[in-house]
Amino acid sequence: MNHFADAPSGHDTAPTNGTPAGAASGGTLGRWLTGPRVASLPQGNAMPVPALSFEFFPPRTEALEQQLWSCVRRLEPLAPRFVSVTYGAGGTTQERTHATVAKLARETALTPAAHLTCVGASAGEVDDVARRYWDAGVRHIVALRGDAPGGEANYVPHPEGYAYASDLVAGLKRIGDFEISVAAYPETHPAASSPEADLDNLKRKIDAGATRAITQYFFDTDVYLRFLDRALAAGITVPIVPGILPVSNFTQVKKFSGMCGTAVPDWMGHLFDGLDDDPDTRRMVAASMAAEQVRLLQANGVDEFHIYTLNRADLSYAIAHILGVRPRKAE
């Protein structure tokens, strides 16, 4: 059927300058014909299955303990490269972190990585924690400077401690042959004097012995890809793994992003508009948004992702499935 047979005369005639029909008037067809062509994202089976890692936080209550281990058991069959466990500001969750990491090493098939910070402890005390991890069979540390304790505006190094993450990395390497991951900030750490200074700091951590960088979460894929270009130009060649945050509570994420320097694009607010009392739809929006982000990164050649689970498994599991990751068959 000819759908244009009854179009008003002149609306779709070719203009004299050779522009496709309809384009000169700025109508819908013109926009379609003159807009950029974007190739479709590859399907999951068209790309290599990427390596994944997941991040958990230590539970504060019995109910949260159950939620954590439910999340662990749900994601364990996906055989991630490793799973990390966070550390509170000022080292406030040190014992809970250690207990969680030790249990992961003891009772699961997962490879745990413990967060360790410089804050609130002498170098000797931090070294003792690292040795406890080594004795528990933990060989992977996520080495961080750490945030200032609650109520303090600025980070101040412990007078007898490691001042910065690069110092911590060097200290860990003296204790044992740890695999060490460090943090990277595509949008620049809030305390950095400039993007260049922030990149120099990342280079110092790598030069001290770190084997991988994991980024703060971001929502603009171009920001991350430009950061990779800058890192390579600075002589950084270790993997810089994108940190992916599935967003189901937009209000909380926007508040936290303001503190850590992550830009929240306006389109995200539009996606979640009107869903404050509709958690089911929020989860569907979150899954769709995160899936689009990871597939776009994968189309750009990224083959490893670190997913911030917030101890909720469903969104992380869905992302993994879209990327082609399937449960490992039980032996």
XYZ file of C-alpha atoms in Angstrom, residues 6-323:
318
model
C -3.008 10.988 -0.014
C -0.312 13.367 1.225
C -1.117 17.052 0.593
C 0.432 18.334 -2.586
C 3.947 19.715 -2.235
C 4.693 18.355 1.261
C 6.999 15.593 0.077
C 8.322 16.899 -3.226
C 12.079 17.001 -3.630
C 13.640 20.442 -2.975
C 15.855 21.931 -5.620
C 19.074 21.716 -3.555
C 19.064 17.910 -3.642
C 18.090 17.460 0.023
C 15.843 14.422 0.519
C 12.136 15.009 0.258
C 10.679 16.621 3.354
C 14.002 17.642 4.838
C 13.857 21.310 3.820
C 10.583 21.869 5.668
C 12.016 20.449 8.901
C 9.190 17.958 9.249
C 9.333 14.519 10.838
C 10.485 12.781 7.675
C 13.183 15.397 7.231
C 14.543 14.754 10.708
C 14.570 11.023 10.069
C 16.379 11.397 6.767
C 19.004 13.930 7.832
C 19.696 12.775 11.409
C 22.739 10.698 12.357
C 22.622 6.972 11.692
C 23.366 4.893 14.797
C 24.157 1.221 14.259
C 22.274 -1.176 16.480
C 24.003 -2.438 19.585
C 25.262 -5.998 19.235
C 23.189 -8.800 20.663
C 24.555 -10.616 23.673
C 25.724 -13.640 21.701
C 27.586 -11.434 19.201
C 30.169 -10.311 21.765
C 32.606 -12.244 23.984
C 31.268 -12.872 27.469
C 32.915 -10.273 29.720
C 34.515 -10.789 33.109
C 32.422 -9.549 36.021
C 33.064 -8.628 39.621
C 30.520 -7.657 42.264
C 30.700 -5.364 45.269
C 28.925 -5.983 48.581
C 28.839 -4.041 51.826
C 29.065 -5.635 55.291
C 25.684 -5.953 57.056
C 24.802 -3.910 60.136
C 21.795 -5.921 61.315
C 20.603 -9.524 61.267
C 18.040 -8.713 58.565
C 20.728 -7.121 56.398
C 22.951 -10.131 57.073
C 20.300 -12.385 55.560
C 19.904 -10.038 52.597
C 23.654 -10.059 51.962
C 23.994 -13.832 51.939
C 20.902 -14.228 49.817
C 22.572 -11.872 47.302
C 25.846 -13.813 47.520
C 24.169 -17.158 46.867
C 22.199 -15.732 43.956
C 25.292 -14.350 42.230
C 27.799 -17.064 43.166
C 26.818 -19.414 40.279
C 27.822 -16.672 37.805
C 31.469 -17.301 38.791
C 32.605 -13.637 38.967
C 36.308 -12.889 38.778
C 36.127 -11.625 42.365
C 33.748 -10.008 44.841
C 34.735 -7.037 46.993
C 33.501 -5.980 50.407
C 33.463 -2.290 51.319
C 34.955 -0.470 54.284
C 33.134 2.325 56.108
C 34.411 5.896 56.337
C 37.136 6.099 58.948
C 37.405 2.311 59.044
C 34.083 2.075 60.911
C 33.189 -1.354 59.504
C 36.619 -2.937 59.829
C 35.544 -5.950 61.895
C 32.350 -6.535 59.905
C 34.303 -6.281 56.670
C 36.891 -8.772 57.899
C 34.214 -11.201 59.122
C 32.345 -11.017 55.809
C 35.490 -11.466 53.705
C 36.697 -14.368 55.851
C 33.311 -16.099 55.555
C 33.313 -15.612 51.777
C 36.752 -17.213 51.591
C 35.763 -20.035 53.926
C 32.237 -20.938 52.828
C 31.895 -20.034 49.143
C 33.655 -20.695 45.853
C 34.066 -16.948 45.340
C 37.354 -15.041 45.365
C 36.943 -12.229 47.911
C 38.697 -8.865 47.802
C 38.783 -6.769 50.965
C 38.621 -2.999 50.949
C 41.359 -1.442 53.068
C 41.838 2.270 53.755
C 44.450 4.597 55.228
C 42.024 6.406 57.528
C 42.132 6.311 61.309
C 44.964 3.835 61.831
C 48.728 3.710 61.956
C 50.665 1.946 59.222
C 51.427 -0.849 61.674
C 47.735 -1.361 62.429
C 46.849 -1.419 58.739
C 49.666 -3.899 58.129
C 48.272 -6.139 60.861
C 44.856 -6.145 59.158
C 46.491 -7.025 55.846
C 48.369 -9.907 57.475
C 45.118 -11.201 58.950
C 43.650 -11.230 55.456
C 46.689 -13.051 54.094
C 46.428 -15.663 56.859
C 42.721 -16.114 56.011
C 43.647 -16.915 52.423
C 42.653 -13.531 51.003
C 45.033 -12.453 48.246
C 43.197 -9.472 46.751
C 42.930 -6.032 48.360
C 41.078 -2.951 47.131
C 43.425 -0.249 48.430
C 41.830 3.148 49.068
C 42.789 6.369 50.765
C 39.350 6.430 52.355
C 36.924 9.191 53.293
C 37.199 11.405 56.331
C 35.285 10.100 59.356
C 31.740 11.373 59.785
C 31.534 14.988 60.865
C 34.989 15.899 59.539
C 35.090 18.119 56.470
C 38.563 17.253 55.199
C 40.756 14.178 55.077
C 43.779 14.375 57.380
C 46.344 11.549 57.244
C 47.000 9.652 60.459
C 50.313 10.961 61.878
C 51.763 7.438 61.899
C 49.753 6.041 59.012
C 49.849 5.714 55.271
C 49.088 9.154 53.908
C 47.636 8.156 50.542
C 46.544 5.094 48.615
C 49.839 4.948 46.712
C 51.642 4.595 50.057
C 49.191 1.876 51.106
C 49.771 -0.040 47.859
C 53.530 0.029 48.388
C 53.079 -1.121 51.994
C 50.840 -4.015 50.991
C 53.388 -5.172 48.428
C 55.991 -5.371 51.210
C 53.686 -7.681 53.191
C 52.757 -10.122 50.453
C 52.206 -10.516 46.757
C 48.640 -9.222 46.895
C 46.613 -8.509 43.805
C 45.695 -4.871 44.337
C 42.868 -2.846 42.841
C 42.630 0.919 43.291
C 40.021 3.580 42.604
C 39.785 5.767 39.504
C 37.575 8.794 38.919
C 36.490 9.516 35.332
C 34.903 12.775 36.519
C 37.799 13.666 38.884
C 37.911 13.089 42.634
C 36.176 15.966 44.481
C 39.323 16.675 46.526
C 41.683 16.753 43.525
C 43.135 20.100 42.523
C 42.636 19.329 38.816
C 41.855 16.439 36.469
C 45.553 16.258 35.625
C 46.548 15.997 39.286
C 43.943 13.287 39.812
C 45.321 11.304 36.878
C 48.860 11.730 38.228
C 47.664 10.272 41.527
C 46.216 7.243 39.722
C 49.557 6.773 37.938
C 51.384 6.798 41.294
C 49.083 4.044 42.592
C 49.715 1.934 39.511
C 53.461 2.513 39.687
C 53.417 1.448 43.356
C 52.100 -1.974 42.348
C 48.358 -1.855 41.692
C 47.216 -4.241 38.989
C 43.796 -2.810 38.203
C 41.734 0.343 38.660
C 37.987 0.308 39.289
C 36.081 3.484 38.516
C 33.590 5.418 40.524
C 30.199 4.875 38.944
C 29.235 7.183 36.078
C 26.257 7.601 33.776
C 27.771 9.284 30.715
C 29.611 6.632 28.717
C 31.583 9.235 26.770
C 33.084 10.517 30.036
C 34.528 7.074 30.746
C 35.818 6.539 27.208
C 37.534 9.942 27.178
C 39.083 9.066 30.547
C 40.555 5.900 29.026
C 42.143 8.014 26.285
C 43.686 10.344 28.874
C 44.908 7.444 31.028
C 46.651 5.763 28.120
C 48.282 9.040 27.116
C 49.584 9.306 30.697
C 51.240 5.905 30.392
C 48.638 3.871 32.314
C 48.141 0.470 30.734
C 46.481 -1.658 33.444
C 42.746 -2.388 33.071
C 40.453 0.447 34.160
C 37.259 -1.416 34.938
C 34.011 0.573 34.746
C 31.991 0.608 37.942
C 28.296 0.110 37.161
C 25.593 1.235 39.584
C 22.064 0.003 38.849
C 19.810 2.859 40.018
C 16.512 1.967 41.625
C 16.299 4.909 44.060
C 16.943 8.023 42.009
C 16.573 10.461 44.922
C 19.249 8.740 46.987
C 21.622 8.364 44.042
C 21.293 12.020 43.096
C 22.077 13.084 46.672
C 25.104 10.792 46.942
C 26.342 11.732 43.465
C 26.451 15.362 44.491
C 28.901 14.460 47.259
C 31.189 12.246 45.182
C 31.327 14.358 42.030
C 29.326 12.150 39.667
C 27.175 14.017 37.160
C 23.531 12.935 37.008
C 22.115 13.787 33.564
C 18.696 15.392 33.283
C 17.343 12.479 31.269
C 17.704 10.235 34.312
C 15.401 12.425 36.336
C 12.862 12.287 33.530
C 13.010 8.480 33.473
C 12.217 8.230 37.180
C 9.738 11.109 37.307
C 6.478 10.122 38.989
C 7.742 6.751 40.252
C 8.416 7.614 43.898
C 5.632 5.269 45.049
C 6.117 2.655 42.338
C 9.168 0.514 43.229
C 8.342 -2.228 40.712
C 8.447 0.174 37.759
C 11.563 1.838 39.167
C 13.327 -1.524 39.106
C 12.288 -2.104 35.501
C 13.568 1.338 34.516
C 16.803 0.690 36.413
C 17.375 -2.625 34.643
C 16.723 -1.076 31.230
C 19.018 1.882 31.874
C 21.904 -0.197 33.234
C 21.564 -2.762 30.445
C 21.826 -0.027 27.818
C 24.916 1.394 29.513
C 26.779 -1.901 29.747
C 25.877 -2.959 26.213
C 27.136 0.351 24.847
C 30.383 -0.065 26.767
C 30.685 -3.629 25.508
C 30.143 -2.424 21.935
C 33.101 -0.093 22.534
C 35.304 -3.046 23.445
C 35.022 -3.044 27.229
C 35.268 -6.637 28.429
C 35.167 -6.322 32.220
C 32.623 -4.728 34.567
C 32.466 -4.144 38.326
C 28.866 -3.994 39.514
C 27.876 -2.217 42.717
C 25.155 -4.570 43.943
C 24.027 -2.634 47.060
C 23.449 -6.191 48.362
C 20.512 -6.595 45.967
C 21.012 -9.373 43.484
C 18.218 -9.085 40.936
C 19.430 -6.089 38.931
C 23.024 -7.321 38.926
C 21.916 -10.783 37.816
C 19.829 -9.282 34.993
C 22.771 -7.211 33.745
C 25.018 -10.270 33.797
C 22.439 -12.262 31.835
C 22.140 -9.566 29.168
C 25.930 -9.616 28.803
